[in-house]
Short mmCIF file of C-alpha atoms in Angstrom, two decimals:
data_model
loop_
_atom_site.label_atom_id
_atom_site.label_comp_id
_atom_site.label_asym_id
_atom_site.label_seq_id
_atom_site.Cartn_x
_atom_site.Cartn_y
_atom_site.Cartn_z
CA UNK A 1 -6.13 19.96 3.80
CA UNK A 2 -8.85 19.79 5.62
CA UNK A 3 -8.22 21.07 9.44
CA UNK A 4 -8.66 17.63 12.02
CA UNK A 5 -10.62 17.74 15.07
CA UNK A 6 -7.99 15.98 17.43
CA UNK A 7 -8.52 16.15 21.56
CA UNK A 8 -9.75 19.91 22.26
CA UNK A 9 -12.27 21.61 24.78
CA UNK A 10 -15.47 20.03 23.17
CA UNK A 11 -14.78 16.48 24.41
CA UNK A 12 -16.63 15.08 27.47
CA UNK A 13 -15.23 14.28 30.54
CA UNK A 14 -15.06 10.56 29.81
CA UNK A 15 -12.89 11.19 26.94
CA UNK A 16 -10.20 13.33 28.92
CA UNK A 17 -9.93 10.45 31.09
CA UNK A 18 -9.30 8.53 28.38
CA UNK A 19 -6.61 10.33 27.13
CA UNK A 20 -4.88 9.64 30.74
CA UNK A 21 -5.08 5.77 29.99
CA UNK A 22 -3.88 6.27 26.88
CA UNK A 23 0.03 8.13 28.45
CA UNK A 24 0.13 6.21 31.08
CA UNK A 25 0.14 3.08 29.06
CA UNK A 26 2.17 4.92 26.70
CA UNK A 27 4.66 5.50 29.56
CA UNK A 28 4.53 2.17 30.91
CA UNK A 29 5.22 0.03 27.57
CA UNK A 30 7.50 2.89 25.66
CA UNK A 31 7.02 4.37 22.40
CA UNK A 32 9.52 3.96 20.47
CA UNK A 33 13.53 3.69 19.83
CA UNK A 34 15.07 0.23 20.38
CA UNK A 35 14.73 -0.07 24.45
CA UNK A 36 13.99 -3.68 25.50
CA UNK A 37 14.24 -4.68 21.56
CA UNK A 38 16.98 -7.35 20.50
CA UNK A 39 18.84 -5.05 18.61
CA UNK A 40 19.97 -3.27 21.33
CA UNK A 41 23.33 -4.28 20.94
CA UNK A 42 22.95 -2.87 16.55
CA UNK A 43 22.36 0.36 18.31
CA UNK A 44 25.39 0.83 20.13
CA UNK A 45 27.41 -1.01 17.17
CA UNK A 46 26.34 1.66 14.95
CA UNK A 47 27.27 3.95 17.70
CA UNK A 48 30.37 2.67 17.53
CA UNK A 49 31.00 2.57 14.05
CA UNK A 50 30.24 5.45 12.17
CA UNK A 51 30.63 4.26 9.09
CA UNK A 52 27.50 1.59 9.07
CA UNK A 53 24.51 2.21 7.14
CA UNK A 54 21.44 2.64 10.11
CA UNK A 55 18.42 1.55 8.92
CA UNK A 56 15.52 2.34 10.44
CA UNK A 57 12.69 -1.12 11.69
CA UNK A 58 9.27 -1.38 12.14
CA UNK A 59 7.80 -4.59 13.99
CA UNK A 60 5.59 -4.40 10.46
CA UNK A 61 5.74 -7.26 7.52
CA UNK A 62 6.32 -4.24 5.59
CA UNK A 63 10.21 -4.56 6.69
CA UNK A 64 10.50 -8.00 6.29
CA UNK A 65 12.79 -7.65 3.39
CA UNK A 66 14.93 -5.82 5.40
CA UNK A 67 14.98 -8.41 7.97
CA UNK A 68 15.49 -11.10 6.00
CA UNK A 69 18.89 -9.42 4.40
CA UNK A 70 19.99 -9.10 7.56
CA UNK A 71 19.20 -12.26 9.54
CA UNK A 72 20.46 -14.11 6.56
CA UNK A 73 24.04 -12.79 5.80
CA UNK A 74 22.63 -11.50 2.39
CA UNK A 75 23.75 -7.51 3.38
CA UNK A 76 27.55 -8.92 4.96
CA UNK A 77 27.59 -11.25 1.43
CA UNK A 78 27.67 -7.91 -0.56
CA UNK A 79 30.09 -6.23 2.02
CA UNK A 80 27.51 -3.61 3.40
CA UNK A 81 27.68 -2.58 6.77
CA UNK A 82 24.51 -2.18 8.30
CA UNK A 83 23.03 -1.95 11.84
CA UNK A 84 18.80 -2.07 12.32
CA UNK A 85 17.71 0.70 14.34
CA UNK A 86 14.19 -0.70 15.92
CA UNK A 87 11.60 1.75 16.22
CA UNK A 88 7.69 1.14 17.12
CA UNK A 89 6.07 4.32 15.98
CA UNK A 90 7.15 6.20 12.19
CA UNK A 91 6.73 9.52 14.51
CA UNK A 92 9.78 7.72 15.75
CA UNK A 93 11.36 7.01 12.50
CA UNK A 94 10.93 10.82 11.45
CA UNK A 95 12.79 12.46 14.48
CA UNK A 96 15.75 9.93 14.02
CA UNK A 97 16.38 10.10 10.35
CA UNK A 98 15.97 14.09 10.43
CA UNK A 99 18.35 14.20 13.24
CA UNK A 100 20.72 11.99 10.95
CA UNK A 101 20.84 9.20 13.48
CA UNK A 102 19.03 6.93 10.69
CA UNK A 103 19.98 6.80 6.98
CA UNK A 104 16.97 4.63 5.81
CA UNK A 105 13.80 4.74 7.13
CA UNK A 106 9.89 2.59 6.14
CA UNK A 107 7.51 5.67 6.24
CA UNK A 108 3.75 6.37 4.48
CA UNK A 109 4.00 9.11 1.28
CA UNK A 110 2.00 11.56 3.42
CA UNK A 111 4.59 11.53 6.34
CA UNK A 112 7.50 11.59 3.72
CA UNK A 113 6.23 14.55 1.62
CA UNK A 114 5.59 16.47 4.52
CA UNK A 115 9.14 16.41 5.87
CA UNK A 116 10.16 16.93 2.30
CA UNK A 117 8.06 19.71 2.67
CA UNK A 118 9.81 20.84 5.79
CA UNK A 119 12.87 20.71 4.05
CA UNK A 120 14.49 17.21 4.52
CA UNK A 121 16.10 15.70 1.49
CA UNK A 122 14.60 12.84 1.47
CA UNK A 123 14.36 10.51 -1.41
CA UNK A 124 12.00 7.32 -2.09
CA UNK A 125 13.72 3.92 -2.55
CA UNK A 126 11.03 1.68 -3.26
CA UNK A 127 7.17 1.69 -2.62
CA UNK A 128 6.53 -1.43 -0.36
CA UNK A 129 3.14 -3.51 0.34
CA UNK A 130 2.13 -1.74 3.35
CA UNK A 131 -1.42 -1.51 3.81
CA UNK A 132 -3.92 -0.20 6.65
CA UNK A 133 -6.83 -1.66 8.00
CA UNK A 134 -9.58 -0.05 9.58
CA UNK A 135 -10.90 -2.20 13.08
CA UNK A 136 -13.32 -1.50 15.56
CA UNK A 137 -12.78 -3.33 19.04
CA UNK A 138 -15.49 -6.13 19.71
CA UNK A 139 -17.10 -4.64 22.46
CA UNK A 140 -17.82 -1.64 20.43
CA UNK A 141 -20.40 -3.46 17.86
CA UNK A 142 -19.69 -0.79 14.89
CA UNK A 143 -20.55 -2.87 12.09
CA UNK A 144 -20.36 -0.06 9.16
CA UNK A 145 -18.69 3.45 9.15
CA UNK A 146 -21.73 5.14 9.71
CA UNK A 147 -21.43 3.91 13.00
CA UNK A 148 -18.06 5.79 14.20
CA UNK A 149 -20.31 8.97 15.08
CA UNK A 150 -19.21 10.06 18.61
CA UNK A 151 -16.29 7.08 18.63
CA UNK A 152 -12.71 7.24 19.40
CA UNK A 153 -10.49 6.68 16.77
CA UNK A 154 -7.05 5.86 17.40
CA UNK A 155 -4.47 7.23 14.15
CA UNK A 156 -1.02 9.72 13.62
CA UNK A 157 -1.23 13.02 12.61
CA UNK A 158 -0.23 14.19 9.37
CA UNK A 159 0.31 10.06 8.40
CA UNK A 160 -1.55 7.98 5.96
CA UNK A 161 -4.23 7.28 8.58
CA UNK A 162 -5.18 10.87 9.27
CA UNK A 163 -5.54 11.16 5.49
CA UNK A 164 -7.64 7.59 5.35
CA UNK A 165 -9.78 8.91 8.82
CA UNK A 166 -10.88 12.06 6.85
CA UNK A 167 -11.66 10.56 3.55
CA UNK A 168 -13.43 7.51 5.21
CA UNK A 169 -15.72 10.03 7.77
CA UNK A 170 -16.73 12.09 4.73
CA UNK A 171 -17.87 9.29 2.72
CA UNK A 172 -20.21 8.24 5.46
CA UNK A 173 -21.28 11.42 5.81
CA UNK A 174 -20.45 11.74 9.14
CA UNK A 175 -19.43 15.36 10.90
CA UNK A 176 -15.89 15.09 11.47
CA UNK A 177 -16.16 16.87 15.30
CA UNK A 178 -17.92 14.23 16.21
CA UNK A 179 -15.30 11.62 15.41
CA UNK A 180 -12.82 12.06 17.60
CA UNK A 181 -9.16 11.30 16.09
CA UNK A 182 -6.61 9.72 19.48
CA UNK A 183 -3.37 10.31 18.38
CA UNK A 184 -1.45 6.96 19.02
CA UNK A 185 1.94 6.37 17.58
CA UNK A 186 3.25 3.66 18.87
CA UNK A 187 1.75 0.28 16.67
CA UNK A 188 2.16 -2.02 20.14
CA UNK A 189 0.48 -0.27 22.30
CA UNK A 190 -2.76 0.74 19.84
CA UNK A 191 -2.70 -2.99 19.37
CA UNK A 192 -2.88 -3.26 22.98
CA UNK A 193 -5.29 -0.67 23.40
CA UNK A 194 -7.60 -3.02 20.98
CA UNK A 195 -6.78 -6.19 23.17
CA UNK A 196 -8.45 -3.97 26.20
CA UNK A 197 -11.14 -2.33 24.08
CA UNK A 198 -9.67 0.86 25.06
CA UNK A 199 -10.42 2.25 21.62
CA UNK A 200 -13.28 2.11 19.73
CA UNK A 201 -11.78 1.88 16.40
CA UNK A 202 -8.09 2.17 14.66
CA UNK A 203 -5.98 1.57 11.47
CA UNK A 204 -3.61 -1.23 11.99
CA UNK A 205 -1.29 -2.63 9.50
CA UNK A 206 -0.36 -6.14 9.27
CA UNK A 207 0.58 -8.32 11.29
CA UNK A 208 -1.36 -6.53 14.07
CA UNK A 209 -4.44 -6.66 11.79
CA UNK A 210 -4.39 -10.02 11.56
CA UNK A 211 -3.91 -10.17 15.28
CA UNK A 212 -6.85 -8.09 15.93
CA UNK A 213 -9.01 -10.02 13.75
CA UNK A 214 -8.29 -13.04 15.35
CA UNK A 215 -9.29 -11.45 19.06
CA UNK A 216 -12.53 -10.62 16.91
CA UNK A 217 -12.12 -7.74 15.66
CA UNK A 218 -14.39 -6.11 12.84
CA UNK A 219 -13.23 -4.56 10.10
CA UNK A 220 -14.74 -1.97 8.14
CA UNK A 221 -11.97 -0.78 5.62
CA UNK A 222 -9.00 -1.81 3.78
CA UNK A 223 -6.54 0.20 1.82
CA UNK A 224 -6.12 -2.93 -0.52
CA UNK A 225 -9.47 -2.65 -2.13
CA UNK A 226 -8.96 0.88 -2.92
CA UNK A 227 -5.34 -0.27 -4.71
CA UNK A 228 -4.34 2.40 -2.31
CA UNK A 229 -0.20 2.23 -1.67
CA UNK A 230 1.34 5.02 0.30
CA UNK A 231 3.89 2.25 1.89
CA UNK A 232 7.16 3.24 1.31
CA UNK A 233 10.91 3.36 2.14
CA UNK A 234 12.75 6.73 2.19
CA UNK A 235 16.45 7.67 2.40
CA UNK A 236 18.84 10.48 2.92
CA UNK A 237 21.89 10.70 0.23
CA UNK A 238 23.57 13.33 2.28
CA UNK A 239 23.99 11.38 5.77
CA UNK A 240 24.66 8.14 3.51
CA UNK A 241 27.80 9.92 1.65
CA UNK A 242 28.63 11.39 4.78
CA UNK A 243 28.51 8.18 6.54
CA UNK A 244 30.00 5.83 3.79
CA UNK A 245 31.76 7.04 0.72
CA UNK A 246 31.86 3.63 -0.60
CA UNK A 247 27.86 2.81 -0.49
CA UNK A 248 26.18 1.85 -3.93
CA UNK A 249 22.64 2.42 -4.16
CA UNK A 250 22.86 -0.44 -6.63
CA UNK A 251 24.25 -3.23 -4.36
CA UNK A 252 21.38 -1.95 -1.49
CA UNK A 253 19.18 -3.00 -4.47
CA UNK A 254 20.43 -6.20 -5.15
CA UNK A 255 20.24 -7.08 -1.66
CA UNK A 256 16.82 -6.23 -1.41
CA UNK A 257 15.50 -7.59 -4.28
CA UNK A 258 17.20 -10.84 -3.52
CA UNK A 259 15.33 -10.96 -0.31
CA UNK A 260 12.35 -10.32 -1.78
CA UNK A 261 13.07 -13.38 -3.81
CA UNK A 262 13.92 -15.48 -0.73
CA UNK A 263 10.30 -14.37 0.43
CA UNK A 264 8.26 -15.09 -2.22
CA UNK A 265 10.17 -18.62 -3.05
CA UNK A 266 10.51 -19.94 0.28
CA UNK A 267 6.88 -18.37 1.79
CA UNK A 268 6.28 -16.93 5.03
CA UNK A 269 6.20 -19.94 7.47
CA UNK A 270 9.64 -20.42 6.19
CA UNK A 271 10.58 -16.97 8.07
CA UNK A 272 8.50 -17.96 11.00
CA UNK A 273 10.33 -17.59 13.95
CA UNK A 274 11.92 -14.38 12.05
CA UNK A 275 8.34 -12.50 11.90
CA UNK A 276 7.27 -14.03 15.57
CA UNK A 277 10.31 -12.44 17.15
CA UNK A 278 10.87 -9.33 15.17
CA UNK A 279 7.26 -8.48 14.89
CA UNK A 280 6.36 -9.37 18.73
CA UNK A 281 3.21 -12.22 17.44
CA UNK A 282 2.22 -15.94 18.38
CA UNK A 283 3.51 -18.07 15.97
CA UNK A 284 -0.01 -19.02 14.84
CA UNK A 285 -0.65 -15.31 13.38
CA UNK A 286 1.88 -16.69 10.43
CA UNK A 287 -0.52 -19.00 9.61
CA UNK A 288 -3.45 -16.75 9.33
CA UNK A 289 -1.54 -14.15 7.33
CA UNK A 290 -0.81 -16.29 4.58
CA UNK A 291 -4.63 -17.59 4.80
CA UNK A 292 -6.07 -14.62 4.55
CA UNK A 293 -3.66 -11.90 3.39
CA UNK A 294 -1.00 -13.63 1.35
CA UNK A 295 1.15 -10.81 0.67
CA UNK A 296 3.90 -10.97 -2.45
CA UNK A 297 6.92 -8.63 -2.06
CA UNK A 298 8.02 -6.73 -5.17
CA UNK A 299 11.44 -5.89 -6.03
CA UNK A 300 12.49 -1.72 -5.61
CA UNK A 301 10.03 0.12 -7.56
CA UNK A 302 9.46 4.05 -7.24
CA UNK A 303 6.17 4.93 -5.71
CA UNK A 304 3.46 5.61 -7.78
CA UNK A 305 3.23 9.09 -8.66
CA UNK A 306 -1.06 9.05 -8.34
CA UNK A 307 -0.05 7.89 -4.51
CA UNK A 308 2.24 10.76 -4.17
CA UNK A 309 -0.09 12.71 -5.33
CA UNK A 310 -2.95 11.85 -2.83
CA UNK A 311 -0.60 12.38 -0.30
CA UNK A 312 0.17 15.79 -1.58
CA UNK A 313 -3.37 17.03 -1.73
CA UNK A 314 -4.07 15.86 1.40
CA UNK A 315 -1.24 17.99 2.68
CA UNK A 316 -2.34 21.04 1.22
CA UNK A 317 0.81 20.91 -1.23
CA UNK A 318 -1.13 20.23 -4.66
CA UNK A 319 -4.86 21.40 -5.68
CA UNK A 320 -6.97 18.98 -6.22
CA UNK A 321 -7.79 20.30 -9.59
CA UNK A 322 -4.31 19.83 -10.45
CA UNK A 323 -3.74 16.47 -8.89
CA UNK A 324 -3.17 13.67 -11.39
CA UNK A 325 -5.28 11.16 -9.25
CA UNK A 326 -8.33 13.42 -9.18
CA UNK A 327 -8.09 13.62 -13.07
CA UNK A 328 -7.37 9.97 -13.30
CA UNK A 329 -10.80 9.18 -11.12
CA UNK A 330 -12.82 11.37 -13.73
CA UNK A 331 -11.72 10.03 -16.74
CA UNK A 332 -12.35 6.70 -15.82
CA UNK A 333 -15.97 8.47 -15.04
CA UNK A 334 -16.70 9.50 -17.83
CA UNK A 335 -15.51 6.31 -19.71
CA UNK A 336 -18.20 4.32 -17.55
CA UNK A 337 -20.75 6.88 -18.11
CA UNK A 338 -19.64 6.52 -22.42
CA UNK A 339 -20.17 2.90 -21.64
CA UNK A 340 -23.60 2.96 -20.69
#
């Protein structure tokens, strides 16, 4: 894996300054856990009961499945005990299902194989829809990649959009020193750090990249038109048995699929006030998302094992010469080349 230039002695002065703005706004809004959130009172039910399933939240329509089990009696139908543990950052997610204080977590395949990596048992439940887009912040006028020389660009380490930022600087050709990578984890406030034009550029997912488009935004990239999925949910069998001796993995899919059902049937203005409140947006953000990014959910599927892969490489954890996806990419090459 190629090494990332994050904040180090080369930056200017402006930048460092930056990078105050950046923690104190982190400081002031919070970044992360379930303070100020309405499931305040889940988290000290689950504290309460040991024996509920804790499943980690994002404010992301990547979760909505999980929101809609909830909201709508679907999980208490099928007798499963649950509480929703509301994070704003995956960094977030991470520290609370290693600790064990979350048995179900949404994540991206590079974060999960890493902490596999690190020795968490953590196994895949279902690949979901989420997606990243790449934005740059009106006042910035970066109309094509090319453009990010000497930019900011907010993103996680060793995430998805550390893997996207380095793939997307060396296709423009840029020198990767010279974009400089602002580690933000919490979703809310990069969004807010867009609203300000704080940042020059970022990878949002959705709803906040419909959010962003709306205040103008530009976007240069989206994982969609690469058929690029690294969205995922991840769980821990040993903290679930430990927790519940009675859970079936095959009632947890039920429940979601059915969801997923209720979703896709019923639409997204149907779950309206669900995604405003959960997901912290206007209620006219609903109708732009299923303008311009209808979104289907799938029932549980296993990641793809090409996406795994991608996020192994990345890692350092496969060669590339051995990587699936890499010979995928040049067999369909060499097909278009027979073609001709």
């Amino acid at each position: 894996m190629r090494n990332n230039y994050y904040l180090c002695s080369r930056m200017t002065a402006w930048i460092r300054k930056m990078v105050s703005v950046i923690a104190a706004l982190m400081a002031l809004t919070g970044c992360g856990g379930d303070g100020g959130s309405s499931d305040v009172g889940d988290a000290k039910g689950a504290a309460a009961d040991s024996t509920m399933l804790r499943i980690a939240v994002m404010p992301t329509l990547d979760c909505l499945p999980i929101y809609v089990a909830y909201e709508t009696g679907i999980f208490e139908r099928e007798s499963l005990s649950v509480s929703l543990i509301p994070f704003t950052s995956h960094m977030d997610c991470d520290t609370a299902i290693v600790g064990g204080s979350v048995h179900i977590m949404p994540t991206d395949l590079v974060r999960a194989e890493r902490l596999i990596h690190k020795g968490t048992p953590l196994r895949y439940f279902t690949t979901t829809g989420l997606g990243w887009q790449l934005l740059t912040a009106k006042t910035a006028r970066i109309r094509k990649l090319e453009q990010l020389d000497d930019k900011m660009l907010a993103m996680t380490r060793y995430s998805a959009t550390a893997m996207l930022a380095d793939q997307l600087v060396d296709s423009a050709k840029l020198q990767t020193e010279r974009v400089f990578r602002i580690q933000v984890n919490d979703v809310l406030v990069r969004l807010n750090m867009m609203e300000t034009g704080t940042m020059d550029a970022m990878f949002l997912t959705e709803p906040q990249a419909t959010v962003a488009r709306q205040l103008g935004c530009n976007m240069l990239y989206d994982t969609e038109a690469d058929s690029i999925a690294m969205g995922a949910i991840a769980y821990r069998q040993d903290t679930i048995r430990q927790t519940s001796s009675n859970f079936k993995m095959e009632t947890f899919i039920k429940v979601y699929n059915e969801a997923c059902d209720s979703i896709n049937t019923r639409g997204l203005d149907h779950y309206r006030d669900l995604i405003t409140s959960r997901c912290q947006v206007q209620h006219d953000i609903v109708d732009s998302l299923m303008l311009q990014h209808p979104q289907r959910y799938v029932h549980v599927s296993p990641p793809r094992q090409r996406d795994i892969d991608r996020a192994k490489t990345w890692l350092g954890l496969l060669s590339p010469a051995k990587s699936p996806a890499k010979n995928e990419s040049k067999k369909g090459n060499k097909k278009k080349k027979q073609q001709k």
